[in-house]
Amino acid sequence: MNASDSERIAAIFEQYGCSSVSDWKEADVVIMNTCSIKQSAEDRVVGKARAMSQYKEYNPDLKVVITGCMAPRGDAVAKATGVDVVITIKDLAMLPQKLGMQKPTSDELAQNYFSIAPKYSSPFQVYIPIMTGCDNFCTFCVVPFTRGREYSRPMIDILNEVEIALRNGAREITLLGQNVNSYEFGFVELLKKINALPGDFWVRFVSSNPQDMSTELIDTIATSEKLCNYIHFAVQAGNNRILKRMNRRHTIAQYLALYDRMKEKMPDVGISTDIIVGFPSETDEEFQDTVRLMEQVKYDMAYISKYSARTNTPAWRMKDDVSIDEKKRREEVLTTILKRTAKENAESLVGQTRKVLVEKIGHRGQLVGKDASYRTVSITNTVDESLIGQFVFVTITKSNGLGVDGELVTEFGI
Ligand code: SF4
């Protein structure tokens, strides 16, 4: 979501005749697009913003701006960091004027955040926000306070942006929102309309919450050619009492029923999740429920974090009574399970031929891409960089940890 916001920031400043530079010390305006998901992320922003503000001694014209998740705490953030402007993402279109920049003559200036035509950082992988904010108020989470309440973008605007991206060569569209399943104007209908657009492309989305996941959505993914068989399905904990304290509105039984439906309709579905270990009062016995869940679901990827209290969230008022050493131990236990199950899942693909979107040259010097299940595929028998941004077919030869190696068999679309 933040990457997509940054594309919109770049686009609006381009309308004012600005361009980006690689070293912030050469910039006239530095915009820090912040994430508040962890306290450590916020601490890093405060440190960097202070250093940038102090740099004005050498460049008195420098303006430093904070936007993103920290922005709703405006004055407090400005005071802590010394930056010039703190502005929320939804007010972004007004930022150049707030900085005193001369309005360009173009009458096509965006009036609000969603109407900004973004400057995509990749020509073939495009991120399109469909909604922002969240009404769920999980007790550990700052998003409802930083991003605000849910706001859905009109379907016609989303479809227009998708069509423009496809005309410009997009091969993969990722629909973004904190809670895409609760898209106000019908998420399933939106997916069906995008799937019906002509062209060879994939559609992904993130994030989904179990309480809003419907069997209709699962069946639509399973039967729609362009919707990828990959679901990020955040569980957070494997124990119902902890889920309740987190204000998650699903039980493990409901989660597993949806998981069973996904596997039944899409045997090759890739599933990832978010898990917090050491939530206040989580006993070892309750943690063992998360261990059992991980063993049962066999995730392809899990983003496991040690609980850390976020100021002013409901969980902040709970006693953070699991020691840091115990949180680390629990994190290691789950990471070990993840590595094993992801490897086993990857090994089960050996011999299969998968469609892959080639993304880049990886750190081993090989072409790297993703299959529809969001598994990373390294291609070992060619380094033809012209394939980047193209769909190819790859026969899987072995697992390489969380991903797989494979050999190019057929190219198409080029
Ligand atoms: S659903 Fe996600 S974004 Fe919304 S409050 Fe819960 S964790 Fe935060």
CSV table of C-alpha atoms and ligand atoms in Angstrom, one decimal:
chain,number,residue,atom,x,y,z
A,1,MET,CA,0.0,0.0,0.0
A,2,ASN,CA,2.8,2.4,0.9
A,3,ALA,CA,4.6,1.6,-2.4
A,4,SER,CA,1.4,2.5,-4.3
A,5,ASP,CA,1.1,5.7,-2.3
A,6,SER,CA,4.7,6.6,-3.2
A,7,GLU,CA,3.8,6.2,-6.9
A,8,ARG,CA,1.0,8.7,-6.5
A,9,ILE,CA,3.3,11.1,-4.7
A,10,ALA,CA,5.8,10.9,-7.5
A,11,ALA,CA,3.0,11.5,-10.1
A,12,ILE,CA,1.7,14.6,-8.4
A,13,PHE,CA,5.1,16.3,-8.1
A,14,GLU,CA,5.8,15.5,-11.7
A,15,GLN,CA,2.7,17.5,-12.6
A,16,TYR,CA,4.5,20.4,-10.9
A,17,GLY,CA,7.6,19.9,-13.1
A,18,CYS,CA,9.6,18.1,-10.4
A,19,SER,CA,11.7,14.9,-10.8
A,20,SER,CA,13.2,12.5,-8.3
A,21,VAL,CA,16.8,12.3,-7.3
A,22,SER,CA,18.7,9.3,-5.9
A,23,ASP,CA,20.4,11.2,-3.0
A,24,TRP,CA,18.0,13.0,-0.6
A,25,LYS,CA,20.8,15.6,0.1
A,26,GLU,CA,20.4,16.8,-3.5
A,27,ALA,CA,16.6,17.3,-3.1
A,28,ASP,CA,14.6,20.5,-2.5
A,29,VAL,CA,11.7,18.5,-1.0
A,30,VAL,CA,12.1,15.2,0.9
A,31,ILE,CA,8.8,13.3,1.5
A,32,MET,CA,8.9,10.5,4.0
A,33,ASN,CA,6.0,8.1,3.4
A,34,THR,CA,5.8,6.4,6.7
A,35,CYS,CA,4.7,3.0,8.1
A,36,SER,CA,3.5,2.6,11.7
A,37,ILE,CA,3.0,-1.1,11.8
A,38,LYS,CA,5.9,-1.5,14.3
A,39,GLN,CA,7.3,0.8,16.9
A,40,SER,CA,10.8,0.2,15.4
A,41,ALA,CA,9.6,1.6,12.0
A,42,GLU,CA,8.4,4.8,13.7
A,43,ASP,CA,11.5,5.2,15.7
A,44,ARG,CA,13.6,5.0,12.5
A,45,VAL,CA,11.4,7.7,10.8
A,46,VAL,CA,11.8,10.0,13.8
A,47,GLY,CA,15.6,9.6,13.7
A,48,LYS,CA,15.9,10.1,10.0
A,49,ALA,CA,13.5,13.1,9.9
A,50,ARG,CA,15.4,14.8,12.7
A,51,ALA,CA,18.7,14.3,10.7
A,52,MET,CA,17.0,15.7,7.6
A,53,SER,CA,15.6,18.7,9.4
A,54,GLN,CA,19.1,19.5,10.8
A,55,TYR,CA,20.5,19.3,7.3
A,56,LYS,CA,18.7,22.6,6.6
A,57,GLU,CA,21.8,24.2,8.1
A,58,TYR,CA,23.5,23.4,4.8
A,59,ASN,CA,20.5,23.7,2.5
A,60,PRO,CA,18.1,26.4,4.0
A,61,ASP,CA,15.6,25.8,1.1
A,62,LEU,CA,15.1,22.1,1.9
A,63,LYS,CA,11.6,21.2,2.9
A,64,VAL,CA,10.9,17.9,4.8
A,65,VAL,CA,7.5,16.3,4.7
A,66,ILE,CA,6.0,13.4,6.6
A,67,THR,CA,3.0,11.6,5.2
A,68,GLY,CA,1.6,8.0,5.5
A,69,CYS,CA,0.6,6.2,8.7
A,70,MET,CA,2.3,8.7,11.1
A,71,ALA,CA,0.6,11.8,9.6
A,72,PRO,CA,-2.8,11.7,11.4
A,73,ARG,CA,-0.9,12.6,14.6
A,74,GLY,CA,0.1,15.8,12.8
A,75,ASP,CA,1.4,18.4,15.4
A,76,ALA,CA,2.9,15.8,17.7
A,77,VAL,CA,4.9,14.3,14.8
A,78,ALA,CA,6.0,17.7,13.6
A,79,LYS,CA,7.1,18.6,17.1
A,80,ALA,CA,9.1,15.3,17.5
A,81,THR,CA,10.8,15.6,14.2
A,82,GLY,CA,11.1,19.2,13.3
A,83,VAL,CA,9.8,18.6,9.7
A,84,ASP,CA,8.0,21.4,7.7
A,85,VAL,CA,4.7,19.7,6.8
A,86,VAL,CA,2.8,16.7,8.1
A,87,ILE,CA,0.0,15.7,5.7
A,88,THR,CA,-2.3,12.7,5.5
A,89,ILE,CA,-2.4,10.6,2.4
A,90,LYS,CA,-5.9,11.6,1.6
A,91,ASP,CA,-4.9,15.3,1.4
A,92,LEU,CA,-1.8,14.5,-0.7
A,93,ALA,CA,-3.1,16.3,-3.8
A,94,MET,CA,-2.8,19.6,-1.8
A,95,LEU,CA,0.8,19.1,-0.8
A,96,PRO,CA,2.6,21.1,-3.5
A,97,GLN,CA,0.4,24.1,-2.7
A,98,LYS,CA,1.1,23.7,1.0
A,99,LEU,CA,4.8,23.9,0.1
A,100,GLY,CA,4.1,27.1,-1.7
A,101,MET,CA,4.7,25.7,-5.2
A,102,GLN,CA,3.3,27.5,-8.2
A,103,LYS,CA,0.2,25.8,-9.6
A,104,PRO,CA,0.8,24.5,-13.1
A,105,THR,CA,-1.6,25.7,-15.8
A,106,SER,CA,-2.8,22.1,-16.5
A,107,ASP,CA,-6.5,21.8,-15.7
A,108,GLU,CA,-6.0,18.1,-15.1
A,109,LEU,CA,-4.6,18.4,-11.6
A,110,ALA,CA,-5.9,15.7,-9.3
A,111,GLN,CA,-8.4,16.9,-6.7
A,112,ASN,CA,-8.0,14.0,-4.3
A,113,TYR,CA,-5.8,11.1,-3.5
A,114,PHE,CA,-7.6,8.4,-5.6
A,115,SER,CA,-7.8,10.7,-8.7
A,116,ILE,CA,-4.0,11.1,-8.8
A,117,ALA,CA,-2.8,9.3,-12.0
A,118,PRO,CA,0.1,7.3,-10.5
A,119,LYS,CA,3.7,7.1,-11.9
A,120,TYR,CA,4.1,3.3,-11.7
A,121,SER,CA,7.5,2.1,-10.7
A,122,SER,CA,7.2,-1.1,-12.9
A,123,PRO,CA,5.6,-1.1,-16.3
A,124,PHE,CA,4.3,-4.7,-16.0
A,125,GLN,CA,3.5,-5.0,-12.3
A,126,VAL,CA,0.9,-2.5,-11.2
A,127,TYR,CA,-0.5,-1.8,-7.8
A,128,ILE,CA,-4.0,-0.2,-7.7
A,129,PRO,CA,-5.7,0.8,-4.4
A,130,ILE,CA,-9.4,0.0,-4.2
A,131,MET,CA,-10.1,1.0,-0.7
A,132,THR,CA,-8.2,2.4,2.3
A,133,GLY,CA,-8.7,2.4,6.1
A,134,CYS,CA,-10.1,-0.3,8.3
A,135,ASP,CA,-13.1,-0.6,10.6
A,136,ASN,CA,-12.0,-3.8,12.3
A,137,PHE,CA,-10.1,-2.3,15.3
A,138,CYS,CA,-8.0,-5.4,16.1
A,139,THR,CA,-6.7,-4.5,19.6
A,140,PHE,CA,-3.0,-4.6,18.6
A,141,CYS,CA,-3.3,-2.5,15.4
A,142,VAL,CA,-2.8,1.2,14.7
A,143,VAL,CA,-4.2,1.1,11.1
A,144,PRO,CA,-7.8,2.3,12.0
A,145,PHE,CA,-6.2,5.2,13.8
A,146,THR,CA,-3.5,6.0,11.2
A,147,ARG,CA,-5.4,5.3,8.0
A,148,GLY,CA,-8.9,6.1,9.4
A,149,ARG,CA,-12.2,4.4,8.7
A,150,GLU,CA,-12.8,2.3,5.5
A,151,TYR,CA,-13.3,4.3,2.3
A,152,SER,CA,-14.0,2.5,-1.0
A,153,ARG,CA,-13.1,3.9,-4.3
A,154,PRO,CA,-15.8,3.9,-7.0
A,155,MET,CA,-15.7,0.8,-9.2
A,156,ILE,CA,-15.7,2.8,-12.4
A,157,ASP,CA,-12.5,4.6,-11.4
A,158,ILE,CA,-10.8,1.3,-10.5
A,159,LEU,CA,-11.8,-0.3,-13.8
A,160,ASN,CA,-10.6,2.8,-15.7
A,161,GLU,CA,-7.2,2.6,-14.0
A,162,VAL,CA,-6.9,-1.2,-14.7
A,163,GLU,CA,-7.7,-0.6,-18.4
A,164,ILE,CA,-5.2,2.1,-18.7
A,165,ALA,CA,-2.5,-0.1,-17.0
A,166,LEU,CA,-3.4,-3.0,-19.3
A,167,ARG,CA,-3.1,-0.7,-22.4
A,168,ASN,CA,0.3,0.3,-21.1
A,169,GLY,CA,1.5,-3.3,-20.9
A,170,ALA,CA,0.7,-4.4,-17.4
A,171,ARG,CA,0.9,-8.2,-16.9
A,172,GLU,CA,0.0,-8.3,-13.2
A,173,ILE,CA,-2.5,-6.1,-11.4
A,174,THR,CA,-2.5,-6.2,-7.6
A,175,LEU,CA,-5.6,-4.7,-5.9
A,176,LEU,CA,-4.7,-3.1,-2.6
A,177,GLY,CA,-6.6,-2.3,0.6
A,178,GLN,CA,-6.3,-3.0,4.3
A,179,ASN,CA,-9.5,-5.1,4.0
A,180,VAL,CA,-10.3,-5.7,0.3
A,181,ASN,CA,-13.0,-8.2,1.1
A,182,SER,CA,-15.2,-5.5,2.6
A,183,TYR,CA,-14.9,-3.3,-0.5
A,184,GLU,CA,-18.2,-1.4,-0.3
A,185,PHE,CA,-19.3,-1.8,-3.9
A,186,GLY,CA,-18.9,-5.6,-4.1
A,187,PHE,CA,-15.4,-7.2,-4.2
A,188,VAL,CA,-16.5,-10.3,-6.1
A,189,GLU,CA,-18.3,-8.2,-8.7
A,190,LEU,CA,-15.2,-6.1,-9.2
A,191,LEU,CA,-13.0,-9.2,-9.6
A,192,LYS,CA,-15.4,-10.6,-12.2
A,193,LYS,CA,-15.4,-7.4,-14.2
A,194,ILE,CA,-11.6,-7.2,-14.2
A,195,ASN,CA,-11.3,-10.9,-15.1
A,196,ALA,CA,-13.6,-10.2,-18.1
A,197,LEU,CA,-11.3,-7.6,-19.6
A,198,PRO,CA,-9.4,-8.8,-22.7
A,199,GLY,CA,-5.7,-9.6,-22.5
A,200,ASP,CA,-3.2,-12.0,-21.0
A,201,PHE,CA,-2.7,-10.8,-17.4
A,202,TRP,CA,-3.0,-11.8,-13.8
A,203,VAL,CA,-4.9,-10.3,-10.9
A,204,ARG,CA,-3.8,-10.5,-7.2
A,205,PHE,CA,-5.2,-8.8,-4.2
A,206,VAL,CA,-4.1,-8.0,-0.6
A,207,SER,CA,-5.1,-8.1,2.3
A,208,SER,CA,-8.0,-10.4,3.1
A,209,ASN,CA,-9.5,-10.9,6.5
A,210,PRO,CA,-11.0,-14.3,7.4
A,211,GLN,CA,-14.2,-12.7,8.8
A,212,ASP,CA,-15.0,-11.1,5.5
A,213,MET,CA,-13.9,-14.0,3.3
A,214,SER,CA,-16.8,-15.7,1.6
A,215,THR,CA,-17.2,-19.0,-0.2
A,216,GLU,CA,-18.4,-17.0,-3.2
A,217,LEU,CA,-15.1,-15.2,-3.3
A,218,ILE,CA,-13.1,-18.5,-3.1
A,219,ASP,CA,-15.2,-20.0,-5.9
A,220,THR,CA,-14.8,-16.9,-8.0
A,221,ILE,CA,-11.0,-17.1,-7.7
A,222,ALA,CA,-11.1,-20.8,-8.5
A,223,THR,CA,-13.1,-20.4,-11.7
A,224,SER,CA,-11.7,-17.2,-13.0
A,225,GLU,CA,-8.8,-17.6,-15.4
A,226,LYS,CA,-7.0,-14.4,-14.6
A,227,LEU,CA,-7.4,-14.4,-10.8
A,228,CYS,CA,-4.3,-16.0,-9.2
A,229,ASN,CA,-4.6,-19.0,-6.9
A,230,TYR,CA,-2.9,-17.1,-4.1
A,231,ILE,CA,-4.5,-15.8,-0.9
A,232,HIS,CA,-2.9,-13.9,1.9
A,233,PHE,CA,-5.1,-15.2,4.8
A,234,ALA,CA,-4.1,-13.5,8.0
A,235,VAL,CA,-4.9,-15.7,11.1
A,236,GLN,CA,-2.7,-13.8,13.8
A,237,ALA,CA,-3.1,-16.7,16.4
A,238,GLY,CA,-4.2,-20.3,16.5
A,239,ASN,CA,-6.1,-20.0,19.8
A,240,ASN,CA,-9.7,-18.7,20.1
A,241,ARG,CA,-9.2,-16.9,23.5
A,242,ILE,CA,-6.3,-15.0,22.1
A,243,LEU,CA,-8.2,-14.2,18.9
A,244,LYS,CA,-11.0,-12.8,21.0
A,245,ARG,CA,-8.6,-10.6,23.0
A,246,MET,CA,-7.2,-9.4,19.7
A,247,ASN,CA,-10.8,-8.5,18.7
A,248,ARG,CA,-10.5,-10.8,15.6
A,249,ARG,CA,-14.0,-11.8,14.6
A,250,HIS,CA,-13.2,-15.3,13.4
A,251,THR,CA,-12.6,-18.6,15.2
A,252,ILE,CA,-10.1,-21.2,14.2
A,253,ALA,CA,-13.0,-23.5,13.2
A,254,GLN,CA,-14.3,-20.9,10.8
A,255,TYR,CA,-10.8,-20.2,9.5
A,256,LEU,CA,-10.1,-23.9,8.8
A,257,ALA,CA,-13.5,-24.3,7.1
A,258,LEU,CA,-12.5,-21.6,4.6
A,259,TYR,CA,-9.0,-23.1,4.3
A,260,ASP,CA,-10.6,-26.5,3.4
A,261,ARG,CA,-12.8,-24.9,0.8
A,262,MET,CA,-9.7,-23.1,-0.8
A,263,LYS,CA,-7.8,-26.4,-1.0
A,264,GLU,CA,-10.8,-28.3,-2.3
A,265,LYS,CA,-11.4,-25.8,-5.1
A,266,MET,CA,-7.8,-24.9,-5.8
A,267,PRO,CA,-5.4,-27.7,-4.8
A,268,ASP,CA,-2.4,-25.7,-5.9
A,269,VAL,CA,-3.5,-22.5,-4.0
A,270,GLY,CA,-0.6,-20.6,-2.3
A,271,ILE,CA,-1.5,-19.4,1.2
A,272,SER,CA,0.4,-17.0,3.3
A,273,THR,CA,-0.5,-15.5,6.7
A,274,ASP,CA,0.4,-13.1,9.5
A,275,ILE,CA,1.0,-14.4,13.0
A,276,ILE,CA,1.8,-12.5,16.2
A,277,VAL,CA,3.6,-14.5,19.0
A,278,GLY,CA,3.5,-13.5,22.6
A,279,PHE,CA,0.3,-11.5,22.6
A,280,PRO,CA,-0.5,-10.3,26.2
A,281,SER,CA,-1.4,-13.3,28.4
A,282,GLU,CA,-0.7,-16.0,25.7
A,283,THR,CA,0.3,-19.1,27.6
A,284,ASP,CA,2.5,-21.8,26.2
A,285,GLU,CA,-0.5,-24.1,25.9
A,286,GLU,CA,-2.3,-21.5,23.8
A,287,PHE,CA,0.8,-21.0,21.7
A,288,GLN,CA,0.8,-24.8,21.0
A,289,ASP,CA,-2.6,-24.2,19.2
A,290,THR,CA,-0.7,-21.9,16.8
A,291,VAL,CA,1.9,-24.6,16.4
A,292,ARG,CA,-0.8,-27.1,15.5
A,293,LEU,CA,-2.4,-24.7,13.1
A,294,MET,CA,0.9,-24.1,11.3
A,295,GLU,CA,1.4,-27.9,11.0
A,296,GLN,CA,-2.1,-28.4,9.6
A,297,VAL,CA,-2.3,-25.5,7.1
A,298,LYS,CA,1.3,-25.9,5.8
A,299,TYR,CA,1.7,-22.3,4.8
A,300,ASP,CA,3.9,-21.3,1.9
A,301,MET,CA,4.8,-18.1,3.7
A,302,ALA,CA,4.1,-16.6,7.1
A,303,TYR,CA,5.0,-13.1,8.4
A,304,ILE,CA,5.7,-13.9,12.0
A,305,SER,CA,6.2,-11.1,14.5
A,306,LYS,CA,6.9,-10.8,18.1
A,307,TYR,CA,4.1,-8.8,19.8
A,308,SER,CA,5.1,-5.2,20.6
A,309,ALA,CA,2.6,-2.7,22.1
A,310,ARG,CA,1.6,0.2,19.9
A,311,THR,CA,0.8,3.4,21.8
A,312,ASN,CA,-2.9,4.1,22.5
A,313,THR,CA,-4.2,0.8,21.0
A,314,PRO,CA,-6.5,-1.3,23.2
A,315,ALA,CA,-3.8,-3.9,23.6
A,316,TRP,CA,-1.4,-1.2,24.9
A,317,ARG,CA,-3.4,-1.2,28.1
A,318,MET,CA,-3.0,-4.9,28.5
A,319,LYS,CA,0.0,-6.3,30.5
A,320,ASP,CA,2.8,-7.2,28.1
A,321,ASP,CA,3.6,-10.3,30.2
A,322,VAL,CA,5.4,-12.7,27.8
A,323,SER,CA,9.1,-12.1,28.1
A,324,ILE,CA,11.2,-11.1,25.0
A,325,ASP,CA,13.1,-14.4,25.3
A,326,GLU,CA,9.9,-16.4,25.2
A,327,LYS,CA,8.6,-14.4,22.2
A,328,LYS,CA,11.9,-15.1,20.4
A,329,ARG,CA,11.6,-18.8,21.2
A,330,ARG,CA,8.0,-18.9,19.9
A,331,GLU,CA,9.0,-17.0,16.8
A,332,GLU,CA,11.9,-19.5,16.1
A,333,VAL,CA,9.5,-22.5,16.6
A,334,LEU,CA,7.1,-21.2,14.0
A,335,THR,CA,9.9,-20.1,11.6
A,336,THR,CA,11.3,-23.7,11.7
A,337,ILE,CA,7.8,-25.1,10.9
A,338,LEU,CA,7.3,-22.6,8.1
A,339,LYS,CA,10.7,-23.4,6.4
A,340,ARG,CA,9.8,-27.2,6.5
A,341,THR,CA,6.3,-26.9,5.2
A,342,ALA,CA,7.2,-24.4,2.5
A,343,LYS,CA,10.0,-26.6,1.3
A,344,GLU,CA,7.7,-29.7,1.3
A,345,ASN,CA,5.1,-27.7,-0.7
A,346,ALA,CA,7.8,-26.6,-3.1
A,347,GLU,CA,9.1,-30.2,-3.5
A,348,SER,CA,5.7,-31.4,-4.4
A,349,LEU,CA,5.9,-29.2,-7.6
A,350,VAL,CA,9.0,-30.9,-9.0
A,351,GLY,CA,8.2,-32.1,-12.6
A,352,GLN,CA,5.3,-29.7,-13.0
A,353,THR,CA,5.3,-27.0,-15.7
A,354,ARG,CA,4.1,-23.7,-14.3
A,355,LYS,CA,3.3,-20.3,-15.9
A,356,VAL,CA,5.7,-17.7,-14.5
A,357,LEU,CA,5.9,-13.9,-14.8
A,358,VAL,CA,9.6,-13.0,-15.0
A,359,GLU,CA,10.3,-10.1,-12.7
A,360,LYS,CA,14.1,-9.5,-12.5
A,361,ILE,CA,17.6,-10.8,-12.2
A,362,GLY,CA,17.9,-12.3,-8.8
A,363,HIS,CA,20.9,-12.3,-6.4
A,364,ARG,CA,22.2,-15.6,-7.9
A,365,GLY,CA,22.4,-13.9,-11.3
A,366,GLN,CA,19.4,-15.9,-12.5
A,367,LEU,CA,16.1,-14.8,-13.9
A,368,VAL,CA,13.5,-14.8,-11.1
A,369,GLY,CA,9.7,-14.6,-11.3
A,370,LYS,CA,6.6,-15.7,-9.5
A,371,ASP,CA,4.0,-18.3,-10.5
A,372,ALA,CA,0.3,-17.8,-9.9
A,373,SER,CA,0.5,-19.2,-6.4
A,374,TYR,CA,3.1,-16.5,-5.6
A,375,ARG,CA,6.0,-18.9,-5.3
A,376,THR,CA,9.4,-17.5,-6.3
A,377,VAL,CA,10.8,-19.4,-9.3
A,378,SER,CA,14.4,-19.1,-10.3
A,379,ILE,CA,15.1,-20.0,-14.0
A,380,THR,CA,18.4,-21.8,-14.3
A,381,ASN,CA,18.8,-22.4,-18.1
A,382,THR,CA,18.7,-18.8,-19.5
A,383,VAL,CA,19.7,-15.3,-18.5
A,384,ASP,CA,17.8,-13.7,-21.4
A,385,GLU,CA,16.9,-10.3,-19.8
A,386,SER,CA,14.4,-9.6,-22.6
A,387,LEU,CA,12.1,-12.1,-20.8
A,388,ILE,CA,11.7,-9.7,-17.8
A,389,GLY,CA,8.1,-8.6,-17.8
A,390,GLN,CA,6.9,-11.6,-19.9
A,391,PHE,CA,5.0,-14.7,-19.1
A,392,VAL,CA,7.0,-17.9,-19.7
A,393,PHE,CA,6.5,-21.6,-18.9
A,394,VAL,CA,9.0,-23.2,-16.5
A,395,THR,CA,9.4,-26.9,-15.6
A,396,ILE,CA,10.2,-27.1,-11.9
A,397,THR,CA,13.4,-29.1,-11.2
A,398,LYS,CA,13.9,-28.7,-7.4
A,399,SER,CA,13.1,-26.7,-4.3
A,400,ASN,CA,15.6,-24.1,-3.1
A,401,GLY,CA,14.2,-23.3,0.3
A,402,LEU,CA,11.0,-21.2,0.2
A,403,GLY,CA,11.1,-21.1,-3.6
A,404,VAL,CA,11.9,-23.4,-6.5
A,405,ASP,CA,14.4,-23.7,-9.4
A,406,GLY,CA,13.2,-24.6,-12.9
A,407,GLU,CA,14.0,-24.6,-16.6
A,408,LEU,CA,12.4,-22.5,-19.3
A,409,VAL,CA,10.4,-24.6,-21.7
A,410,THR,CA,8.3,-22.3,-23.9
A,411,GLU,CA,8.0,-18.6,-24.2
A,412,PHE,CA,4.8,-16.9,-25.3
A,413,GLY,CA,3.6,-13.4,-25.6
A,414,ILE,CA,6.9,-12.2,-27.1
B,1,SF4,S1,-8.1,-6.0,10.0
B,1,SF4,FE1,-5.9,-5.7,9.6
B,1,SF4,S2,-5.7,-3.5,9.3
B,1,SF4,FE2,-7.7,-3.8,10.2
B,1,SF4,S3,-7.4,-3.5,12.4
B,1,SF4,FE3,-7.2,-5.7,12.0
B,1,SF4,S4,-4.9,-6.0,11.6
B,1,SF4,FE4,-5.4,-3.8,11.5
